[in-house]
Coordinates of C-alpha atoms and ligand atoms in Angstrom, one line a residue:
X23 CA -26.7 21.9 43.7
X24 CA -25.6 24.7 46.0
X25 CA -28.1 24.8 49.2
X26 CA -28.1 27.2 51.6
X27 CA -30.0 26.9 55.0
X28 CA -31.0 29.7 56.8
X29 CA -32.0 29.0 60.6
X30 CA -30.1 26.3 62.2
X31 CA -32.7 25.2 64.4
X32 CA -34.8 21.9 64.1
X33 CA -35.7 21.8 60.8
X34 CA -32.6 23.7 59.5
X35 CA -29.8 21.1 60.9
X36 CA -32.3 18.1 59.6
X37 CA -33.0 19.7 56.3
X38 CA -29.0 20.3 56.0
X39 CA -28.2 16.8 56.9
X40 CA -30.6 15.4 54.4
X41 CA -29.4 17.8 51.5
X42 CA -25.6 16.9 52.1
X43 CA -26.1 13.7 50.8
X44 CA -25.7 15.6 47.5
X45 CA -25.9 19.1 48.0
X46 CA -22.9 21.4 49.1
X47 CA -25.0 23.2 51.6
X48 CA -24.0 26.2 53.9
X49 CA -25.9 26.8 56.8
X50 CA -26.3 30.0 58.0
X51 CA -27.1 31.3 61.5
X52 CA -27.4 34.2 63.5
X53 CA -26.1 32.6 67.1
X54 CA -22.4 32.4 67.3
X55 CA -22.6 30.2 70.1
X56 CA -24.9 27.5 67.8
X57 CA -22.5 28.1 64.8
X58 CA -19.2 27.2 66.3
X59 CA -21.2 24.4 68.0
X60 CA -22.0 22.8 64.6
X61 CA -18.5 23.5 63.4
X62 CA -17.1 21.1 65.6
X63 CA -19.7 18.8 64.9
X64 CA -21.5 19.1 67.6
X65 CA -25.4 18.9 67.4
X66 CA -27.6 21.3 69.5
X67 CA -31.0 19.0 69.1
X68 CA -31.3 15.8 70.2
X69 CA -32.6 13.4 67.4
X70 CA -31.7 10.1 65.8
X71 CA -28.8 10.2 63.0
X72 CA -28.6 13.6 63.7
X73 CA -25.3 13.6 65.5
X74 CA -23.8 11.1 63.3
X75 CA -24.7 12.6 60.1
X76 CA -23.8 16.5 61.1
X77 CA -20.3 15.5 62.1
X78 CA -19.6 13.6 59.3
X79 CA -21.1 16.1 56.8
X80 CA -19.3 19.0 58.7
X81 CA -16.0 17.1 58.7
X82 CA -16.0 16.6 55.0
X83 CA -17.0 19.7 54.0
X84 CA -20.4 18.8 52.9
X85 CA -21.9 21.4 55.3
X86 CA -20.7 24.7 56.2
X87 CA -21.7 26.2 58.8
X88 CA -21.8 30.2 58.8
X89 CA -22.6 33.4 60.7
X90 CA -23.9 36.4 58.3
X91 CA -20.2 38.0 58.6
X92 CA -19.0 35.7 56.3
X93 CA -18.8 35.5 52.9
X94 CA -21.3 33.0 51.9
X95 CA -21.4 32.7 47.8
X96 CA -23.6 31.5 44.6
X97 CA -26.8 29.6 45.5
X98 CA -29.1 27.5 43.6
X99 CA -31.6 27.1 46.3
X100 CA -32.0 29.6 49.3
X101 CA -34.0 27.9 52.3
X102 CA -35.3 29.7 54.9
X103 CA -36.4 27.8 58.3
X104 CA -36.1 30.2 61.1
X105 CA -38.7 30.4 63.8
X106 CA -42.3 31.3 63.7
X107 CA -42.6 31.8 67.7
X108 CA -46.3 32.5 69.0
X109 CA -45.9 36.1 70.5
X110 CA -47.3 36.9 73.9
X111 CA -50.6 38.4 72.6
X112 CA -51.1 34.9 70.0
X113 CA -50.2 36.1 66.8
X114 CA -47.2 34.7 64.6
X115 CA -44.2 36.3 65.4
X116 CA -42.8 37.1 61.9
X117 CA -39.7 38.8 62.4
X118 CA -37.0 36.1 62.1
X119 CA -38.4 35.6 58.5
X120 CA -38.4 39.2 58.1
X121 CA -34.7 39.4 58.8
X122 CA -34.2 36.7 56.9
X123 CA -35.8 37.7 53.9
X124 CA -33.9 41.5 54.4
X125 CA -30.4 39.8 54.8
X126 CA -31.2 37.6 51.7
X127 CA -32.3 40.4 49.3
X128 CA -29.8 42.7 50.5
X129 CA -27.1 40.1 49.6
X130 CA -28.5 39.0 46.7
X131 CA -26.1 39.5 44.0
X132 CA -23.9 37.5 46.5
X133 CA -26.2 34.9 46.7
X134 CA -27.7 34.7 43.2
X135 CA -25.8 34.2 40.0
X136 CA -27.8 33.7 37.4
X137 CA -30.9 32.5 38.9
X138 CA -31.8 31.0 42.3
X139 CA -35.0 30.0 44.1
X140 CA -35.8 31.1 47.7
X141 CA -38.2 28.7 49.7
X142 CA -39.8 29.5 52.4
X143 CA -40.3 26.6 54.8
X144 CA -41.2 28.2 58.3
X145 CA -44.5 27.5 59.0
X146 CA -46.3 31.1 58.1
X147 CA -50.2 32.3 57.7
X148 CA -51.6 32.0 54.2
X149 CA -50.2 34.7 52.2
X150 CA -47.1 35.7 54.0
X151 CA -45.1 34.4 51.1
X152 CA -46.7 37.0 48.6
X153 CA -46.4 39.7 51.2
X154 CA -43.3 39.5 52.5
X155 CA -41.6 37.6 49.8
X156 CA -43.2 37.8 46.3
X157 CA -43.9 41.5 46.8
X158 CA -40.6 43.1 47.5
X159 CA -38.7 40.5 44.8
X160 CA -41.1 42.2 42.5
X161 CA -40.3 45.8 43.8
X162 CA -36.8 45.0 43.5
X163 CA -37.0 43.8 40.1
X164 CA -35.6 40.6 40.5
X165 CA -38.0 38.2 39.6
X166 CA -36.2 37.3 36.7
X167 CA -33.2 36.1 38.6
X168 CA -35.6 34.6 41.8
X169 CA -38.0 32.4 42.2
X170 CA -40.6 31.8 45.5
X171 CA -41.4 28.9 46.4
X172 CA -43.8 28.1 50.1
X173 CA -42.7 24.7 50.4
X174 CA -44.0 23.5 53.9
X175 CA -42.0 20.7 56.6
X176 CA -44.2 17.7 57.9
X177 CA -41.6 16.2 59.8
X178 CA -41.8 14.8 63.6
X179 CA -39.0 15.4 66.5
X180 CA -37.6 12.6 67.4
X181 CA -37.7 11.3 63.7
X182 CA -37.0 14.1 61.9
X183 CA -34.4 12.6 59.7
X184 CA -36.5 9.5 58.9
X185 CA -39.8 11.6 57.8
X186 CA -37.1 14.5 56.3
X187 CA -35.8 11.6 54.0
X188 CA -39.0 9.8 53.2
X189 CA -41.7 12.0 53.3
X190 CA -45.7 11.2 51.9
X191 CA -45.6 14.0 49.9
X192 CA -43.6 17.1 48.4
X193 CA -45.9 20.0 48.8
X194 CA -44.5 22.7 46.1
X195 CA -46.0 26.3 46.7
X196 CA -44.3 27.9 43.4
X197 CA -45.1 30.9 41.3
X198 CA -43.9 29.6 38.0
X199 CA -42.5 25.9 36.8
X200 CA -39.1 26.9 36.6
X201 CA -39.1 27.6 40.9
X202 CA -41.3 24.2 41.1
X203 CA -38.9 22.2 38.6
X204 CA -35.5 23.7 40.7
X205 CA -37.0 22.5 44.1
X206 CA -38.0 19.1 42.7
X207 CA -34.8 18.2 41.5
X208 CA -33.5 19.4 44.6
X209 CA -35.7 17.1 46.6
X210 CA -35.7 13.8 44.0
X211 CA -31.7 14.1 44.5
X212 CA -31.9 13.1 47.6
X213 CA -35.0 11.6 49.1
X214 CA -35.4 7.9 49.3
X215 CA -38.5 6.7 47.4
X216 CA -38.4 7.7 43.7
X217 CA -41.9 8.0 43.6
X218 CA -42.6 10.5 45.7
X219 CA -45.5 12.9 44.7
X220 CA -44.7 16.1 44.2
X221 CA -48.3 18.7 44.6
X222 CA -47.6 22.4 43.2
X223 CA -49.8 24.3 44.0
X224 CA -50.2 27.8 44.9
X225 CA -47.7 29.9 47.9
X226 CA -50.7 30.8 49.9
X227 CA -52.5 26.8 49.5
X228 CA -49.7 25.4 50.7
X229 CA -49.4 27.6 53.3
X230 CA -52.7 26.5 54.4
X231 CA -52.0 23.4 53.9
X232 CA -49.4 22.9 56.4
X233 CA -51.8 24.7 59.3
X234 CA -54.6 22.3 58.1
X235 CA -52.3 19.0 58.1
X236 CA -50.7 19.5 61.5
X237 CA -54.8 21.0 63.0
X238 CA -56.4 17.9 61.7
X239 CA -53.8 15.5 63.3
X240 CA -54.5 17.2 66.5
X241 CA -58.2 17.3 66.0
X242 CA -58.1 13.2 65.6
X243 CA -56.3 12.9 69.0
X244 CA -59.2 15.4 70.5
X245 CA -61.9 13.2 68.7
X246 CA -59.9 10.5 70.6
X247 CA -59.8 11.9 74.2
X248 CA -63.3 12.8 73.7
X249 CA -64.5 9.0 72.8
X250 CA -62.1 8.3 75.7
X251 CA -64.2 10.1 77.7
X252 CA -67.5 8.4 77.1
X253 CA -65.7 4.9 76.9
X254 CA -65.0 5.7 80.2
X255 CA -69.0 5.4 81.3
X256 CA -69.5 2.2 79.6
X257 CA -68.6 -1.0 81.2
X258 CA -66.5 -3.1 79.1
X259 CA -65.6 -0.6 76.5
X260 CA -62.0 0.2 76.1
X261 CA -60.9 3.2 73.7
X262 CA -58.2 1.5 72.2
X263 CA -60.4 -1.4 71.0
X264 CA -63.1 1.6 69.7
X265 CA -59.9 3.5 67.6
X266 CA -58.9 0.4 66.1
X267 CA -62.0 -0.3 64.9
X268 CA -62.6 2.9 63.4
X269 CA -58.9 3.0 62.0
X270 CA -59.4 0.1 60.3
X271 CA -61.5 1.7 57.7
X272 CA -58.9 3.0 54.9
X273 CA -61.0 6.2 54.7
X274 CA -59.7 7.5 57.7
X275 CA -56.4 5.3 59.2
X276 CA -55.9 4.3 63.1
X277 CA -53.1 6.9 63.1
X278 CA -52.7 9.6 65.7
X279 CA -56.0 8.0 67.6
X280 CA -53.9 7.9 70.9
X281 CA -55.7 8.7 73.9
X282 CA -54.4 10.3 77.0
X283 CA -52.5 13.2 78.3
X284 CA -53.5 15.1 75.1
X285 CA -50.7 16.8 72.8
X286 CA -48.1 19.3 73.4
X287 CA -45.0 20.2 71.4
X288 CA -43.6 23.6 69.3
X289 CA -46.3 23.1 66.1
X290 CA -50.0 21.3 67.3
X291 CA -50.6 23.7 69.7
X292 CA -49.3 26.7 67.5
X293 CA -50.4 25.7 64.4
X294 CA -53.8 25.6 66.0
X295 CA -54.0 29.1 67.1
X296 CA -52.2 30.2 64.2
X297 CA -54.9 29.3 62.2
X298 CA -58.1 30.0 64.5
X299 CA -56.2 33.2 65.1
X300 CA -56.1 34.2 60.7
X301 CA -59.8 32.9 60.3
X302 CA -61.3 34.9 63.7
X303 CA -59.7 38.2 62.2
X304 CA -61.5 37.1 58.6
X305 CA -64.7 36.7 61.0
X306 CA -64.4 33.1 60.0
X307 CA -65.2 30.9 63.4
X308 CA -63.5 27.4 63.5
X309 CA -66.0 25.8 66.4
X310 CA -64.1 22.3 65.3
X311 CA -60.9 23.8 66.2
X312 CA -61.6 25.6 68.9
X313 CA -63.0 22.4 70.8
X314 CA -59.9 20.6 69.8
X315 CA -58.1 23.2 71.8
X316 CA -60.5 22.7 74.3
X317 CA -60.6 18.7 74.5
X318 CA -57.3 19.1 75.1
X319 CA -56.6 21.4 77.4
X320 CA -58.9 19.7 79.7
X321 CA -56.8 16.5 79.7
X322 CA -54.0 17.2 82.6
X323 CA -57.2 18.3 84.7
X324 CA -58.8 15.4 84.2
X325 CA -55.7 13.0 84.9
X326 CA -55.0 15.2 88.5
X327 CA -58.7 14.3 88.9
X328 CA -58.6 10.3 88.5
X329 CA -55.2 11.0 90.8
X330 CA -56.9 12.6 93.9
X331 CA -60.3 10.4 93.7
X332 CA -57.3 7.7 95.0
X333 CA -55.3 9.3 97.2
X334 CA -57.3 11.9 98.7
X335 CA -55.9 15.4 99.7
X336 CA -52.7 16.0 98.3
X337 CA -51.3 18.7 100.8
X338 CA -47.5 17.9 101.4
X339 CA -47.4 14.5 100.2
X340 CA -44.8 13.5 97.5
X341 CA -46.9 12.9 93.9
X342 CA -44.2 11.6 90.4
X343 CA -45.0 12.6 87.1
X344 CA -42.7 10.4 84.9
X345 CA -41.9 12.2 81.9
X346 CA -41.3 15.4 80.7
X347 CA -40.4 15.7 77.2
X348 CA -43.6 16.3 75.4
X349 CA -43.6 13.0 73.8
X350 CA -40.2 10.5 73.8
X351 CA -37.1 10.5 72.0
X352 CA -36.7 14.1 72.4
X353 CA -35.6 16.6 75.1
X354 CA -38.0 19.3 74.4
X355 CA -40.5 20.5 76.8
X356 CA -42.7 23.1 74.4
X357 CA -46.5 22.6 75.3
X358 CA -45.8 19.5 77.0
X359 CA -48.6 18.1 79.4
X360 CA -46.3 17.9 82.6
X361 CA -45.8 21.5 82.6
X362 CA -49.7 22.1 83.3
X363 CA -49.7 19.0 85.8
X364 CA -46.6 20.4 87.3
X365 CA -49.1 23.7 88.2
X366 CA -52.4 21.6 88.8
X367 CA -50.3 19.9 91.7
X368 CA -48.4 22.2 93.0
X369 CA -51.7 24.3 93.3
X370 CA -53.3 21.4 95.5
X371 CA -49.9 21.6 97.7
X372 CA -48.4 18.5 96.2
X373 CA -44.9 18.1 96.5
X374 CA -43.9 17.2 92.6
X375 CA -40.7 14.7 91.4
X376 CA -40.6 15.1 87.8
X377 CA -38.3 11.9 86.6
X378 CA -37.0 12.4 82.7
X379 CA -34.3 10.6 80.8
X380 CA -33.3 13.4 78.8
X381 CA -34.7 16.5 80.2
X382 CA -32.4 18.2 82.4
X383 CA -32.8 20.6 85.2
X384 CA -31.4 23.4 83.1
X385 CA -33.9 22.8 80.5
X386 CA -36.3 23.4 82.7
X387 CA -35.0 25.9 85.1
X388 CA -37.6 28.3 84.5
X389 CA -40.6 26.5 85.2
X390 CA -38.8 24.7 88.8
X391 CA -40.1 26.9 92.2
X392 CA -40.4 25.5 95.2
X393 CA -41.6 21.4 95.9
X394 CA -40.8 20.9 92.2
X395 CA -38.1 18.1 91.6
X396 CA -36.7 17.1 88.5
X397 CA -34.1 14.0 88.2
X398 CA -33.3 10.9 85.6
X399 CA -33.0 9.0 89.0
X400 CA -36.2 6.6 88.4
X401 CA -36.1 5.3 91.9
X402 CA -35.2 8.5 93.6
X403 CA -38.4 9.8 92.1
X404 CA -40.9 7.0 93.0
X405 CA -39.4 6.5 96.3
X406 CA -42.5 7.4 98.7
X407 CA -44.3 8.8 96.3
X408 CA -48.3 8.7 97.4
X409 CA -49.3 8.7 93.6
X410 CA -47.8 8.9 90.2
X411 CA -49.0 10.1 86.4
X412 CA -47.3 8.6 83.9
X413 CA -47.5 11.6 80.8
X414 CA -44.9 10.7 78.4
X415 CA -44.4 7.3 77.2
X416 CA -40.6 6.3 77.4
X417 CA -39.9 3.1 76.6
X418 CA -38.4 2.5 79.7
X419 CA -41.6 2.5 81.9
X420 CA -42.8 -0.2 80.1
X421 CA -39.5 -2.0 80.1
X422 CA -39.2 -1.8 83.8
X423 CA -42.7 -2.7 84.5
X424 CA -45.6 -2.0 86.7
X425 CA -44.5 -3.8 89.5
X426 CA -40.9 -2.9 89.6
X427 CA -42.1 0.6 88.5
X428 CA -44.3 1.3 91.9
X429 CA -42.0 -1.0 94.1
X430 CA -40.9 2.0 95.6
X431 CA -44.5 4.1 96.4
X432 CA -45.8 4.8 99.8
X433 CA -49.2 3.7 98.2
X434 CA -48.6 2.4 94.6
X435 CA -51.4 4.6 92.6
X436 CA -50.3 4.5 88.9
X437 CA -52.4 7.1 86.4
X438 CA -51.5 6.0 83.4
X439 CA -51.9 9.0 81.0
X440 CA -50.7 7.0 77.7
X441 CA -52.1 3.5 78.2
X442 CA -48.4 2.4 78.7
X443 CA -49.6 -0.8 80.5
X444 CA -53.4 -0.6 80.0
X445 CA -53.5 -4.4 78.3
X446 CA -50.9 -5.5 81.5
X447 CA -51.7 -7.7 84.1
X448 CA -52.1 -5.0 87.2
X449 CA -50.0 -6.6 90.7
X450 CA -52.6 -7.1 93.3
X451 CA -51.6 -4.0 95.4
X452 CA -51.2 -1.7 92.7
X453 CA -53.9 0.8 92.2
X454 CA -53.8 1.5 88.8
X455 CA -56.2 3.1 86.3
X456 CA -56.0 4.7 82.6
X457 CA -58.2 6.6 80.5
X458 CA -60.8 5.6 77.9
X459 CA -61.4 2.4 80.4
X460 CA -64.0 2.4 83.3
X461 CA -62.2 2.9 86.3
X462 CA -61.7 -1.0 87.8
X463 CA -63.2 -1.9 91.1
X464 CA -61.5 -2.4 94.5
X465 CA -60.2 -5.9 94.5
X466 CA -57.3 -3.9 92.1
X467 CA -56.4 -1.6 94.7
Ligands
UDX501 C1 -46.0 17.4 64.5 C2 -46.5 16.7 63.2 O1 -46.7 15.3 63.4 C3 -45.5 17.0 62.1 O2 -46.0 16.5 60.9 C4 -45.3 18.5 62.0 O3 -44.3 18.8 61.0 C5 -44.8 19.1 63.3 O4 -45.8 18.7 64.3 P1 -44.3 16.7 66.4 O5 -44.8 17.9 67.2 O6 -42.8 16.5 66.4 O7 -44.8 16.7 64.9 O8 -44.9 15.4 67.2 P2 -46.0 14.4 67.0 O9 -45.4 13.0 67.0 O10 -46.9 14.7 65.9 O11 -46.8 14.5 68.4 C6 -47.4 15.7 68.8 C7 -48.1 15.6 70.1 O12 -49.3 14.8 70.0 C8 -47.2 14.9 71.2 O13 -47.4 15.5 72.4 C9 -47.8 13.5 71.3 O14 -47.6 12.9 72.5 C10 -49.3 13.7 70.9 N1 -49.9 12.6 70.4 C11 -49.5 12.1 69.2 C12 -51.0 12.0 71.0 O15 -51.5 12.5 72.1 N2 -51.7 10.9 70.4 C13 -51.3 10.4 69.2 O16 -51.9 9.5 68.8 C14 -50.2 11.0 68.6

């Protein structure tokens, strides 16, 4: 089939390395910059088998990349996966899909031959699809030549590939079996399990579906923090031991159960207001949501908190958060929990070292002032530290280990806001505590 990708962002460049396995696919964007980056075969996100697989399809031809200048060509499948940004005042920013959708109709006898199928696969409020999609196709009389299809992404960063490729399910928001039966085939072509289901359903239920899949995977990790919190107040409970237990029925699975420094990233937190946003205008309230939002939001407080009942006033003294990227194997800070610790100390007059693998100072520019540090130098940010939070969980915390870890530290206090080393032996001088655990005694300061 011919595929073309519109928006060359994280789902774009994963969607168009999975479809060149045996599609021809064209990837269009509007960044020159980000297009003649990919033409070289150069990848602008950071993810596994990303790099590997866009430079190899690039340099055979299999994708090619495009600007709107250019003459682009027949299509079987149009995809569109351009941003839905929250805008300043908290609704969803529509107008890259707008744009899209404009550019695509304008050039569609370019695009369309016979008959094509444009998918929508930006994450969009229930009946956006219809509105800005069905409706003007309809207008335009061309519903004979185009089908719709709402077909909504459930893959993760930092494994974006893996999920893109083997995904639970095929959710297939089409108005009529042809548009369903052209994105199946376009799908059973090239994912890896052959029996993959494959739900149609409406535009506007899977639309839904999407804000309700990624909400309820944030409201088990709120359900988890707030367990956490009671665990907390009962000797010899331990959340972890409490999730597992509860996981272990099949009805409900010990995924996404982990406590700690709460969630971040481009979709939980803006999926959530997405949806609370459409129901509160319906006069719909989501009291579950909104507490989810809530749970959270309260977890970098609480973490500062465990921090200063150890070491006491933080005016001037030198506090590490280790981690930045809102969770590892990616360099992206959307949302993520360091950014509100960042404030919370700098607030108390902490002086803040921010170490990160990945994340670099020009990632972050915007949000460094004054007495904010960031570096991938591990010992140049423990060194004298008076206290540390450990937000993300990179693999190499726990490969270094708590002792070599705090080696370093004025006075070795280790919050450990992902349970990195909660089931570790703790060195006898190390102060270290975790959530969903009562807070140990002395004789492990
Ligand atoms: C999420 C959804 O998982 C994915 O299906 C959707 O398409 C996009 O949004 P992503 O944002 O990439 O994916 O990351 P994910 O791995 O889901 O983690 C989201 C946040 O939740 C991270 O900040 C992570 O640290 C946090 N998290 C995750 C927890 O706090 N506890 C958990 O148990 C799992």
């Amino acid at each position: 089939m011919r595929v073309l990708i519109v928006g060359a962002g994280w789902v774009g460049i994963t969607m168009s390395v999975l479809f060149s396995s045996s599609h021809k696919v064209t990837l269009l964007d509007i960044d020159e910059q980000r297009i003649e980056q990919i033409s070289v075969g150069e990848t602008p996100i950071v993810e596994p088998g990303i790099t590997e697989g866009l430079l190899e399809s690039v340099k055979e031809g299999l994708i090619r990349p495009v600007l709107p200048s250019d003459t682009i060509g027949y299509q079987d499948v149009i995809v569109i996966c351009v941003g839905t940004p929250e805008s300043p005042d908290g609704q969803v920013d529509l107008q890259y899909i707008e744009s899209a959708i404009n550019t695509i109709l304008s050039r569609i006898d370019e695009l369309c031959y016979e008959y094509c199928v444009v998918v929508l696969k930006s994450t969009v409020p229930p009946g956006t699809t219809r509105s800005f999609l069905i409706n003007q196709v309809k207008e335009n009389q061309l519903d004979d030549r185009v089908g719709i299809v709402f077909n909504p992404e459930f893959l993760r960063e930092g494994s974006a590939l893996a999920d893109a490729s083997n995904p639970d399910r095929v959710v297939i928001g089409a108005i009529d079996d042809q548009s369903f039966n052209q994105v199946r085939t376009m799908y059973e072509q090239v994912l890896l399990n052959k029996s993959t289901p494959y739900l149609s359903m409406s535009p506007e239920s899977a639309e839904l579906c999407k804000y309700a899949s990624n909400s309820f995977l944030a409201m088990k990790i709120s359900f988890s923090n707030e367990i956490a919190n009671v665990a907390e107040s009962v000797p010899y409970a331990d959340i972890d031991d409490v999730m597992r237990g509860v996981g272990a029925d099949h009805r409900i699975t010990a995924k996404f159960f982990g406590s700690g420094a709460g969630f971040g990233g481009s979709c939980f937190p803006k999926d959530i207001q997405g949806l609370v946003r459409f129901a509160e205008e319906r006069s719909i309230q989501m009291p579950l949501l909104r507490a989810t939002q809530q749970v959270n939001s309260q977890r970098p407080k609480k973490l500062v908190d465990m921090l200063v009942k150890k070491t006491g006033n933080l005016h001037g003294k030198k506090i590490t958060l280790l981690g930045l990227a809102f969770k590892p194997g990616t360099n992206d800070i959307r949302e993520s929990p360091t950014l509100r610790l960042l404030d919370l100390l700098l607030e108390l007059g902490a002086k803040v070292w921010i170490h990160d693998p990945l994340v670099t100072s020009m990632d972050v520019s915007k949000h460094l002032r004054e007495n904010a540090t960031i570096s991938a130098e591990l010992e140049e940010c423990m060194r004298e530290s008076h206290g540390c939070i450990l937000v993300t969980d990179w693999p190499i915390y726990l490969e270094i280990g708590l002792e070599n870890l705090t080696r370093f530290m004025s006075k070795r206090v280790l919050i450990d806001g992902r349970r990195v080393f909660a089931t570790q032996t703790t060195p006898n001088d190390v102060f270290y505590q975790t959530v969903g655990i009562q807070a140990l005694e002395s004789g492990k300061e």
